[in-house]
XYZ file of C-alpha atoms in Angstrom:
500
model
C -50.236 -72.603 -40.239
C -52.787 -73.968 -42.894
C -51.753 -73.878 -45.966
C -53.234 -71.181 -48.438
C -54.833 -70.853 -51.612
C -54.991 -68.256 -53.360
C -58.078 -66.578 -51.901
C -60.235 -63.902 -54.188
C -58.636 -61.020 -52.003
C -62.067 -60.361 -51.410
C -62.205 -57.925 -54.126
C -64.515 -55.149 -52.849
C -64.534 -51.706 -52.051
C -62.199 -49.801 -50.323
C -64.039 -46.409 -50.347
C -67.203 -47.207 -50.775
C -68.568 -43.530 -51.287
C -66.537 -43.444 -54.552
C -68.025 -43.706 -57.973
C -65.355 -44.892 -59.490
C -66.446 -48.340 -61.719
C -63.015 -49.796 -61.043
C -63.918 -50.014 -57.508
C -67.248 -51.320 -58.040
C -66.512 -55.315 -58.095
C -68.778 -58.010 -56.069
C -67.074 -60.186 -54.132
C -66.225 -63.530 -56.005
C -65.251 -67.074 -54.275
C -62.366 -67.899 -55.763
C -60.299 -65.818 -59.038
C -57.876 -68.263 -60.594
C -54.749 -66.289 -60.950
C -54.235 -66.209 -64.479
C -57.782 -64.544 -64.290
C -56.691 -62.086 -61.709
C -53.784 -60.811 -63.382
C -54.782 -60.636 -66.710
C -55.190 -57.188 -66.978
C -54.065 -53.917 -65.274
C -57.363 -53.730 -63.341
C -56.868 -56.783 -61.856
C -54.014 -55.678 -60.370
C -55.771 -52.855 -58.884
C -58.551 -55.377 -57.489
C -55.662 -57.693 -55.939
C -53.969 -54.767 -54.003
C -57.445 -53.669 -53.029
C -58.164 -56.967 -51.454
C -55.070 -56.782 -49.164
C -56.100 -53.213 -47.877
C -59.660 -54.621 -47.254
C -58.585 -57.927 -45.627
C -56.177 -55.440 -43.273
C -59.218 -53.461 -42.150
C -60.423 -56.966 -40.578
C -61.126 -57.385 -37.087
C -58.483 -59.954 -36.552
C -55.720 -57.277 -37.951
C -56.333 -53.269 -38.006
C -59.719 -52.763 -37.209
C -59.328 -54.066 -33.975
C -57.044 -56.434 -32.501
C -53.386 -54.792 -34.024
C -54.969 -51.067 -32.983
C -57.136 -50.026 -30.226
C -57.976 -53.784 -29.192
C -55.841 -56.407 -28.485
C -52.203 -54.992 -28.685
C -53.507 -51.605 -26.795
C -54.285 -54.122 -24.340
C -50.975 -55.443 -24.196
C -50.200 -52.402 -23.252
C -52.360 -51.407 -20.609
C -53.753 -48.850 -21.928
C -57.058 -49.934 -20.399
C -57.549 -50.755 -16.888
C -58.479 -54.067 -15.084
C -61.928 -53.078 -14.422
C -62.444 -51.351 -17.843
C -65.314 -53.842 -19.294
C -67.709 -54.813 -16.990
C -70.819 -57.208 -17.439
C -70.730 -61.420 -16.979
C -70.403 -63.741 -19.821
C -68.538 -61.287 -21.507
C -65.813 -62.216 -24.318
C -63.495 -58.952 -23.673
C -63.708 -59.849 -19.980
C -62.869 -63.339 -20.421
C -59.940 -62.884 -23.625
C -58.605 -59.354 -21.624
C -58.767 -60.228 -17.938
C -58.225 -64.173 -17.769
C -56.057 -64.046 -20.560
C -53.941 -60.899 -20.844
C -53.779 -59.937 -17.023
C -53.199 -63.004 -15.422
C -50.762 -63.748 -18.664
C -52.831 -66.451 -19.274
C -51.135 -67.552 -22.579
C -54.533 -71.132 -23.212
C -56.473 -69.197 -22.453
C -59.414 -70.335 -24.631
C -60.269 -66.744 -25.907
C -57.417 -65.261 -25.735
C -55.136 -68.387 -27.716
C -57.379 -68.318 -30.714
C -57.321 -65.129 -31.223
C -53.698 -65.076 -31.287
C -54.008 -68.105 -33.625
C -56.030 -66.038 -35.872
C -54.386 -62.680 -36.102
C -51.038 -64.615 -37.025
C -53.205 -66.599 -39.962
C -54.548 -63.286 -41.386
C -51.432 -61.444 -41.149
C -49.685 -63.977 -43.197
C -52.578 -64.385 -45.149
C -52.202 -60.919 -46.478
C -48.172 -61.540 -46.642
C -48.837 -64.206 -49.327
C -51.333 -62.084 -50.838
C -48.754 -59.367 -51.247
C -45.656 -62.325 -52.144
C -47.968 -63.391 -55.381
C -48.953 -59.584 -56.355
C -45.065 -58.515 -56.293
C -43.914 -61.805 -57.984
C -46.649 -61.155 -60.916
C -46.185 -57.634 -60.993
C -42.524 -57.568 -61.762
C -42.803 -59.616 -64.645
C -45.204 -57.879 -66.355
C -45.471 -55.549 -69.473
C -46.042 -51.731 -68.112
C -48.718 -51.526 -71.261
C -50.694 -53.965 -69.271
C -51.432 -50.424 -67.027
C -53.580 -47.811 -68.285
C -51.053 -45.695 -66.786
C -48.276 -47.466 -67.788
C -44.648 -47.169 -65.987
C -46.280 -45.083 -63.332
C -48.704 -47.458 -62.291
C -47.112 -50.466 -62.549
C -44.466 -49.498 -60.147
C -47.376 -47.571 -58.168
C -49.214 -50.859 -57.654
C -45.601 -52.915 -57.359
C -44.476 -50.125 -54.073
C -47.339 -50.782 -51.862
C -46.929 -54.566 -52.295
C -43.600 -54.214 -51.245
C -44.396 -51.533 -48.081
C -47.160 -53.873 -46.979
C -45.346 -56.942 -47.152
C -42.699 -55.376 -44.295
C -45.779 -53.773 -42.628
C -47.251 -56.375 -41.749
C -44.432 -58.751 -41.419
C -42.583 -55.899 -39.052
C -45.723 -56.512 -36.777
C -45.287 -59.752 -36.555
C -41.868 -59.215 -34.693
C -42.386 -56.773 -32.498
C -45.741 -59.046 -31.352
C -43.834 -62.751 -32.150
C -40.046 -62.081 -31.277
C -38.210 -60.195 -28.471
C -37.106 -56.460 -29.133
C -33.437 -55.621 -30.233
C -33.118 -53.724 -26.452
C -33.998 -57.380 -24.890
C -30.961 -58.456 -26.557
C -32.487 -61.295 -28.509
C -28.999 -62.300 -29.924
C -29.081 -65.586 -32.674
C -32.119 -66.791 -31.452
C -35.405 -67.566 -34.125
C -38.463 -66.582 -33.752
C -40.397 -65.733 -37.143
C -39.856 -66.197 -40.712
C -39.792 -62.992 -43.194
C -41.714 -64.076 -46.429
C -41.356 -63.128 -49.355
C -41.907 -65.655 -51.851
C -45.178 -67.183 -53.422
C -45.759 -70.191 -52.587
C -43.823 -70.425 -49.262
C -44.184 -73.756 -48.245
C -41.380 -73.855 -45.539
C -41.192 -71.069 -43.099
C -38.062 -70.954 -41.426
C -37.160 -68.282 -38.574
C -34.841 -66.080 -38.908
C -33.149 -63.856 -36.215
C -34.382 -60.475 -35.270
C -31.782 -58.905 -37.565
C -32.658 -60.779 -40.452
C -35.931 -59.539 -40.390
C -35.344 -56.229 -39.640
C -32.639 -55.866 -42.150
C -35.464 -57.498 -45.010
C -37.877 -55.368 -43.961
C -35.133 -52.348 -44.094
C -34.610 -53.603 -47.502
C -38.364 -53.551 -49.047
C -38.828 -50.404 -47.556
C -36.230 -48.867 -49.293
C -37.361 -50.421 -52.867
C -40.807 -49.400 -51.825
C -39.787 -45.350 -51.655
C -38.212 -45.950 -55.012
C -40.929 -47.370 -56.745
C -43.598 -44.768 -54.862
C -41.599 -42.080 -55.573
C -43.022 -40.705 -58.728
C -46.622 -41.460 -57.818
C -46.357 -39.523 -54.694
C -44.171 -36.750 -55.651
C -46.552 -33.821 -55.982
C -45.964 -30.676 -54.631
C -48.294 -30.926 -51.938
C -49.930 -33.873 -49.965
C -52.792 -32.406 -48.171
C -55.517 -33.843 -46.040
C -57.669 -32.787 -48.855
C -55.964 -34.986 -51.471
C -55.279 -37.844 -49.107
C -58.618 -38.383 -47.869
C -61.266 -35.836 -49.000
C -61.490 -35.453 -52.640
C -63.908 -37.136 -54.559
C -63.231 -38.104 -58.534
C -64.813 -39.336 -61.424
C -61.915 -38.591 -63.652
C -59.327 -41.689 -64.754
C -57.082 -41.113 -62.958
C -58.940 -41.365 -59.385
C -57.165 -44.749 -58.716
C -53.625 -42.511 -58.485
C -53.621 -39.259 -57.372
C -56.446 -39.447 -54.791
C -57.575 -40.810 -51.756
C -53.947 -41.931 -51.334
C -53.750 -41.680 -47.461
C -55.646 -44.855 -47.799
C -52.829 -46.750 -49.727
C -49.330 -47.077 -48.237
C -48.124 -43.905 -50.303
C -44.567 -42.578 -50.432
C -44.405 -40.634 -47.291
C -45.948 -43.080 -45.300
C -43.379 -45.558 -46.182
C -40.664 -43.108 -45.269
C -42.440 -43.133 -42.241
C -42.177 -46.764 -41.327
C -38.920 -46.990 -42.657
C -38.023 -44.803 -40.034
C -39.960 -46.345 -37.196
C -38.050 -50.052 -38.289
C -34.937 -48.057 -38.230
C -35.686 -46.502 -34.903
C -37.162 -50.270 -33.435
C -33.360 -51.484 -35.375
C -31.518 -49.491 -33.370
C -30.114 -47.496 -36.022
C -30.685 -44.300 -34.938
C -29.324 -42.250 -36.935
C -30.965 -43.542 -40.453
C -34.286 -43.057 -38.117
C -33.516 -39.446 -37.859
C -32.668 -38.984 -41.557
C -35.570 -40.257 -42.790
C -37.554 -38.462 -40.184
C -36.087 -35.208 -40.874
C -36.768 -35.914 -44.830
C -40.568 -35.545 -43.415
C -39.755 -32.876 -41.591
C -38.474 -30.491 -44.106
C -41.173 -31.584 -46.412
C -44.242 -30.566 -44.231
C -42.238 -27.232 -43.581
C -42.480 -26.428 -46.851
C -45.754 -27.447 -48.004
C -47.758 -28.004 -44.968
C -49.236 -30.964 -45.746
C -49.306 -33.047 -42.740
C -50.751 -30.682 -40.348
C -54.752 -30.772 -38.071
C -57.124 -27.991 -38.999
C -59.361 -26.808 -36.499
C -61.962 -25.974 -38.856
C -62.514 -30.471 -39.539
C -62.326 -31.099 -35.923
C -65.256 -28.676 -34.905
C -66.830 -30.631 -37.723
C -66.393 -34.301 -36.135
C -62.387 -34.928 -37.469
C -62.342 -36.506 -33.889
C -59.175 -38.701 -35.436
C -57.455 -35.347 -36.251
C -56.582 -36.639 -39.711
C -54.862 -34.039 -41.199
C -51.543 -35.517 -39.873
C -52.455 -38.841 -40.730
C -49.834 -40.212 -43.676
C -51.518 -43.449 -43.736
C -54.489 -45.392 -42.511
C -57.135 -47.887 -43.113
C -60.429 -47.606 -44.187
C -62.653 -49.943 -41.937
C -66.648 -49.686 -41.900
C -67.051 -52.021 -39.081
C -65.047 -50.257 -36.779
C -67.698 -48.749 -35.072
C -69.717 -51.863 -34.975
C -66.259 -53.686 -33.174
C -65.756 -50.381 -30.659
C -69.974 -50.601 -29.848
C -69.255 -54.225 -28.251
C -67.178 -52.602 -25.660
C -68.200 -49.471 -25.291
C -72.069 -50.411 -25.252
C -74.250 -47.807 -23.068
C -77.364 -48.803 -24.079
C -78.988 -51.026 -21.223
C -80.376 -48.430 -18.657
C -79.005 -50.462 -15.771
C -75.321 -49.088 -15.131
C -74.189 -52.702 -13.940
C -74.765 -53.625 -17.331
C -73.253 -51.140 -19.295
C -69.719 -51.754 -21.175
C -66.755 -49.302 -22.029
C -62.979 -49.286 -22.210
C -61.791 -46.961 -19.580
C -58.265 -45.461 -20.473
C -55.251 -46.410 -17.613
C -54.147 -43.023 -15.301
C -55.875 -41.012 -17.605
C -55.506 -37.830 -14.877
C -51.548 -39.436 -14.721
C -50.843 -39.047 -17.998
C -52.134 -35.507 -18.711
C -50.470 -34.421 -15.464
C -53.551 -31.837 -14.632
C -53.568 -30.166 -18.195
C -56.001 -32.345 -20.023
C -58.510 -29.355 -20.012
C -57.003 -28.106 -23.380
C -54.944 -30.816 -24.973
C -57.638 -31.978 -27.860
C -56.442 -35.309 -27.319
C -58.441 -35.341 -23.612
C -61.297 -33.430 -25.019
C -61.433 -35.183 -28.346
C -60.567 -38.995 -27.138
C -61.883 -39.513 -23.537
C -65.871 -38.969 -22.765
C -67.031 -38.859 -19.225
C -69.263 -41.331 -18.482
C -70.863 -42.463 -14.897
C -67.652 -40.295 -13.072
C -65.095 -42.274 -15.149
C -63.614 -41.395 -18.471
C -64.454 -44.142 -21.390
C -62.358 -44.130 -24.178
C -64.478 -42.680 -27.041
C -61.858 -42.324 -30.140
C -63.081 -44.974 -32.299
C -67.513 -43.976 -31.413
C -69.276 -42.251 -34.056
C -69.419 -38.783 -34.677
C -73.253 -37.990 -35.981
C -72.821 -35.229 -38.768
C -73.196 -35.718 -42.428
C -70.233 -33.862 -43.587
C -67.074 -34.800 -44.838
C -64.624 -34.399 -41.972
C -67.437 -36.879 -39.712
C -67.595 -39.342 -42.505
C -64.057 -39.609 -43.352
C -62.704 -39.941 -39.738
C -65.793 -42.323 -38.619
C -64.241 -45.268 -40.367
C -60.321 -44.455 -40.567
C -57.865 -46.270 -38.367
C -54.558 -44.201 -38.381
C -51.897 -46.249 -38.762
C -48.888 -43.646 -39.516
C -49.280 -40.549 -37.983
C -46.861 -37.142 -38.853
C -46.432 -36.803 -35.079
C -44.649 -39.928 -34.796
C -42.152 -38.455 -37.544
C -41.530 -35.740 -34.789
C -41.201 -38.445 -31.921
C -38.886 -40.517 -33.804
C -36.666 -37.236 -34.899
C -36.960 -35.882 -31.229
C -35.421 -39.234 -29.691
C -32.871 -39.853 -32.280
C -31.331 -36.299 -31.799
C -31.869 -35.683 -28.262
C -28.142 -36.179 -26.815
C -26.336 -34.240 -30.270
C -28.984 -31.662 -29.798
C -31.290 -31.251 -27.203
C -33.093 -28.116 -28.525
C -33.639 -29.407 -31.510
C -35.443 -32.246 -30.356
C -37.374 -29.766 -28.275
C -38.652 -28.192 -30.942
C -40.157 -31.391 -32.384
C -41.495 -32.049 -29.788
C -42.933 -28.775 -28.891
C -44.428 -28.774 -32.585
C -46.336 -31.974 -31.685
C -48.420 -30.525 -28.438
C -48.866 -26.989 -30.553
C -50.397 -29.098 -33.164
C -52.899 -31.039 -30.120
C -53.414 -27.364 -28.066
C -51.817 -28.960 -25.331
C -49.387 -25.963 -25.673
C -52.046 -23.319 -24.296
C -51.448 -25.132 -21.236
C -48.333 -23.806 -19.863
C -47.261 -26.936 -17.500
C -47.250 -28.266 -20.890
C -44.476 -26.346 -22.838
C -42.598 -25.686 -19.472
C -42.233 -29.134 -18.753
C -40.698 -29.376 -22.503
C -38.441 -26.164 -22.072
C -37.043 -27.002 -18.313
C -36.217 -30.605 -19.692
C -32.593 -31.751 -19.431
C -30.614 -34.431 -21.065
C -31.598 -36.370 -18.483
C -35.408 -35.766 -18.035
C -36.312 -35.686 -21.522
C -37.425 -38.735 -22.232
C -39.741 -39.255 -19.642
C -41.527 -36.418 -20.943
C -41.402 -37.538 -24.636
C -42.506 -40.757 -23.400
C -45.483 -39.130 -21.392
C -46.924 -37.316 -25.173
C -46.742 -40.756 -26.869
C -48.777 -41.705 -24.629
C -51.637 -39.009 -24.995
C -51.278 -39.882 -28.921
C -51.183 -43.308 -29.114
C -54.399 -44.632 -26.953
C -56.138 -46.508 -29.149
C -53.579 -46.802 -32.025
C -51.786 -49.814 -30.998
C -48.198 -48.363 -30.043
C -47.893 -48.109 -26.569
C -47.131 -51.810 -26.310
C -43.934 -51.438 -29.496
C -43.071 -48.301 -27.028
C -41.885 -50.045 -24.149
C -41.263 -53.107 -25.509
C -38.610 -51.249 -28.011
C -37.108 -49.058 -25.104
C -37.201 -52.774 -22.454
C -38.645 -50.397 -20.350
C -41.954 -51.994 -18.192
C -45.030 -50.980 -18.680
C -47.259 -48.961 -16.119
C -50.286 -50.153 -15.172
C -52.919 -49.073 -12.413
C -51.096 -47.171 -9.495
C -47.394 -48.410 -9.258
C -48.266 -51.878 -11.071
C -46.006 -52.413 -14.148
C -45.443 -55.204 -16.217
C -42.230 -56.140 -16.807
C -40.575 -56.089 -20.052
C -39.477 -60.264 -19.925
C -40.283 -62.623 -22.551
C -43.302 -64.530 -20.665
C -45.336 -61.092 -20.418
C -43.916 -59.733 -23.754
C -43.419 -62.154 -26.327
C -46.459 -63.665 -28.184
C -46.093 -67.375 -28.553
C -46.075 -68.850 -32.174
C -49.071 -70.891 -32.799
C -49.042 -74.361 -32.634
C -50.842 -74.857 -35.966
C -47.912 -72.670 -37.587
C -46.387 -75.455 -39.694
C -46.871 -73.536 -43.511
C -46.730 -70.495 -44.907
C -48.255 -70.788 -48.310
C-alpha cells in the first residue's frame, strides 16, 4: 500500500443537524499532529474524522454494506442492473459473476476499499497511541472522556481490521491452518505489515474488544439506551458530545456486540453466547433495543430502534440513486438492484413481515430493493433513518445467542429466534412461527439461516454468513457459489507493500 501521512481526518461533521460548536469545524488540508492533539477537542475532531471517512463510499456507505460485499453474496441477481456502459454492470457482472478477479472495475475497487480501510486503521493506531499518554485534565470531562474517546479507537481499530479478514483471508470453517493472509495493526507508524494467521488476528481483535468494553463501560452505563438517546435527541448542553447521539459512535453495547460476532466467526461459541446473552438480559430489562411501530409509519424504513450501532452517511442516497435510477421514462433504461429469490426467501409470508413491505418496492412486475431510497417526510424518524447505515443490529445478538445454544437447548434458542420475527411482524404470519416451533435439532438452522437472510439484504452480512458456516452460497434457481478460496477470498492488492 502507499504509504500514509497523517491526513486531517477530514474533520467535519458527523451529524450535521446538531448545533453543537464542537462539531462545527471546516475541513482543513493537513493538521500537524502536535496541532491535532493539543487539546481535548482535538481529540474529539480526530475520532470524528474516522467515523466520517467510514461513511465513505469505498467503506460503509456502499461497498462494505449494501454494495459490493452484498454482492459477494448474491444478494442481487444477474440481471439486477440493466442499461449499457454501465459501471455496476461492468464491476458486478464481468467482475464478480464470472469471478473475474482484473477485472478493470472491479480490481480497483478492491484496491481502494483495502487503502481506506487501513487508512482509517492508522488513523485509529495514532489516536490510541496519543490518547494513552495523555493527562485526563486535557478533557473537559476528564477520566470519563478520555477513556470514552480512547474505547472507540480501540473498537474501531478491530472493526475494521475484523473486515478485512473475513473479505482478505479464508474463514476458520475453511480450515485456513498457519497460513498468512493479513496483518493486524496496531501501531503508528507501521511501516512493515506482516501477515499473521487467522488466529492471530482474531485473537487481537478478541483482545481490543475486550479493552474497548472496559474503557466504554462508564460512558455507556446508563440505565437505559433507547432509540431516543441513541439517535433522536437533540442538545445544546456540554455534554452533547457524551451522552447523546451515541448509536452513531461505537458505544458499549455495540462493542459487546461485535465481540460476540468475532467470537462466533472464532469459533468460540460459547464466549459468543455469553456476551450475547449479556445483551439479552439487558434489553429485557430496559427495553432499549427494540422497533416502534409508531417511527416506522413515520418513514423509520431502517427500523432503527434495534440498531446498537451505525453510520451516519449523507451520500447514501446519492450512491443507492446510481443503481436504483427510475427516472428515464423508457423502461430499457431504467436501473435497480433486484433482491435474489425474494418469493424463496419469504417462503409465501412476505405479506406481513415489515422487512418485505418495508425493504422491497415493486417496480415493472419485479421487486427492487428499496432499503437505502429516501423516505420524503420532514420528521425525525424519516430524517434519522434516511442517512443511517446499520452496522450492529440487536437482532443479530438474538441470531448469534440462538446458534450458539441450539444443541444444549433448543427451546431456548427458539425463543430468540421467535423474538426476532415478533419484533419484524413476520410472526402474524403463522407459516412463520410454525416453521420455528416444528423445528428440530436438525432443521433448525436452515430456518435461522432463512431470517438472516430477510434481515441482512442490504447490510453486508450475507456474504460473512456463509463464508463463516463454509456453506455455498445460493444464487438464482439451484446456482450456488461455492465456498473455495478462488470465489471467496479477496486477493491482497498488489500495491500493498506499507502500512503507514
Amino acid at each position: 500500500m502507499r504509504k500514509y501521512r497523517l491526513l486531517s481526518l477530514l474533520i467535519l461533521v458527523l451529524f450535521a443537524y446538531s448545533c453543537n460548536s464542537w462539531l462545527d469545524v471546516k475541513p482543513e488540508d493537513e493538521l500537524d499532529e502536535s496541532d491535532m492533539f493539543a487539546s481535548g477537542d482535538g481529540y474529539r475532531h480526530a475520532l470524528n474524522g474516522i467515523y466520517y471517512g467510514m461513511s465513505g463510499q469505498t467503506l460503509y456507505g456502499e461497498d462494505l454494506t449494501w454494495g459490493l460485499v452484498d454482492v459477494f453474496g448474491r444478494t442481487y441477481t444477474t440481471y439486477s442492473v440493466y442499461g449499457s456502459g454501465n459501471r455496476a454492470l461492468a464491476m458486478f457482472y464481468y467482475g464478480v459473476y464470472l469471478n473475474n478477479w482484473d477485472n478493470d472495475q472491479l480490481e480497483p475497487e478492491i484496491e481502494s476499499i483495502w487503502e481506506s480501510a487501513y487508512k482509517m486503521v492508522a488513523n485509529c493506531n495514532n489516536l490510541i497511541q496519543n490518547i494513552s499518554k495523555e493527562d485526563s485534565d486535557k478533557f473537559a470531562y476528564k477520566e470519563r472522556e478520555q477513556k470514552m474517546i480512547w474505547g472507540e479507537a480501540l473498537a474501531l481499530r478491530a472493526f475494521i481490521q475484523f473486515d478485512m479478514l473475513r473479505l482478505f483471508a479464508a474463514s476458520p470453517a475453511m480450515n485456513p491452518g498457519a497460513t498468512k493472509y493479513i496483518p493486524y495493526i496496531s501501531e503508528y507508524p507501521s511501516y512493515v505489515s506482516i501477515p499473521l494467521t487467522v488466529d492471530s488476528c482474531l485473537n487481537s481483535a478478541i483482545r481490543d474488544l475486550k479493552a474497548a468494553r472496559e474503557l466504554l463501560w462508564k460512558a455507556d452505563s446508563a440505565t437505559t439506551f433507547t432509540a431516543q438517546r441513541r439517535f433522536e435527541t437533540s442538545s445544546s448542553d456540554d455534554d452533547f458530545f457524551l451522552d447523546h447521539k451515541r448509536g452513531y459512535r461505537l458505544n458499549y453495547h455495540a462493542a459487546t456486540a461485535i465481540l460476540a460476532r468475532v467470537c462466533l466467526y472464532a469459533q468460540r461459541v460459547d464466549e459468543a453466547y455469553q456476551y450475547a446473552k449479556e445483551l439479552i438480559d439487558y434489553n429485557t430489562a430496559t427495553n432499549s433495543f427494540t422497533v416502534k411501530y409508531s417511527s416506522v409509519k413515520d418513514g423509520d424504513i431502517k427500523l432503527y430502534g434495534d440498531v446498537l450501532w451505525g453510520v451516519e452517511s449523507l451520500d447514501v442516497i446519492e450512491y443507492i440513486n446510481v443503481y436504483n435510477n427510475l427516472t428515464d421514462p423508457s423502461p430499457y433504461k431504467h436501473t435497480y438492484l433486484i433482491t435474489t429469490n425474494l418469493d424463496e426467501i419469504f417462503e409465501g409470508e412476505g405479506t406481513k413481515d415489515m422487512r418485505y413491505k418495508k425493504w422491497q418496492n415493486n417496480s415493472s412486475g419485479e421487486y427492487r430493493f428499496s432499503k437505502y431510497e429516501k423516505y420524503d417526510a420532514d420528521n425525525t424518524a424519516a430524517n434519522i433513518s434516511n442517512y443511517l447505515v446499520p452496522l450492529v443490529r440487536m437482532s443479530e445478538v438474538y441470531y448469534i445467542a440462538a446458534e450458539a445454544i441450539y444443541k444444549k437447548n433448543l427451546d431456548e434458542a427458539k425463543g430468540y429466534l421467535r423474538a426476532v420475527k415478533q419484533s419484524r411482524y413476520a410472526s402474524y404470519n403463522s407459516l412463520s412461527l410454525d416453521k420455528v416451533n416444528n423445528a428440530t435439532e436438525g432443521t433448525f438452522m436452515d430456518v435461522l439461516i432463512n431470517d438472516m437472510r430477510r434481515e441482512w439484504i442490504g447490510e453486508g452480512q450475507i456474504f460473512y454468513l456463509y463464508k463463516r458456516l463454509k456453506k455455498d452460497i445460493p444464487f438464482e434457481g439451484n446456482e450456488v457459489v461455492p465456498i473455495e478460496a478462488k470465489y471467496v477470498i479477496w486477493p491482497v492488492p498488489d500495491t500493498e507493500t506499507n502500512l503507514k
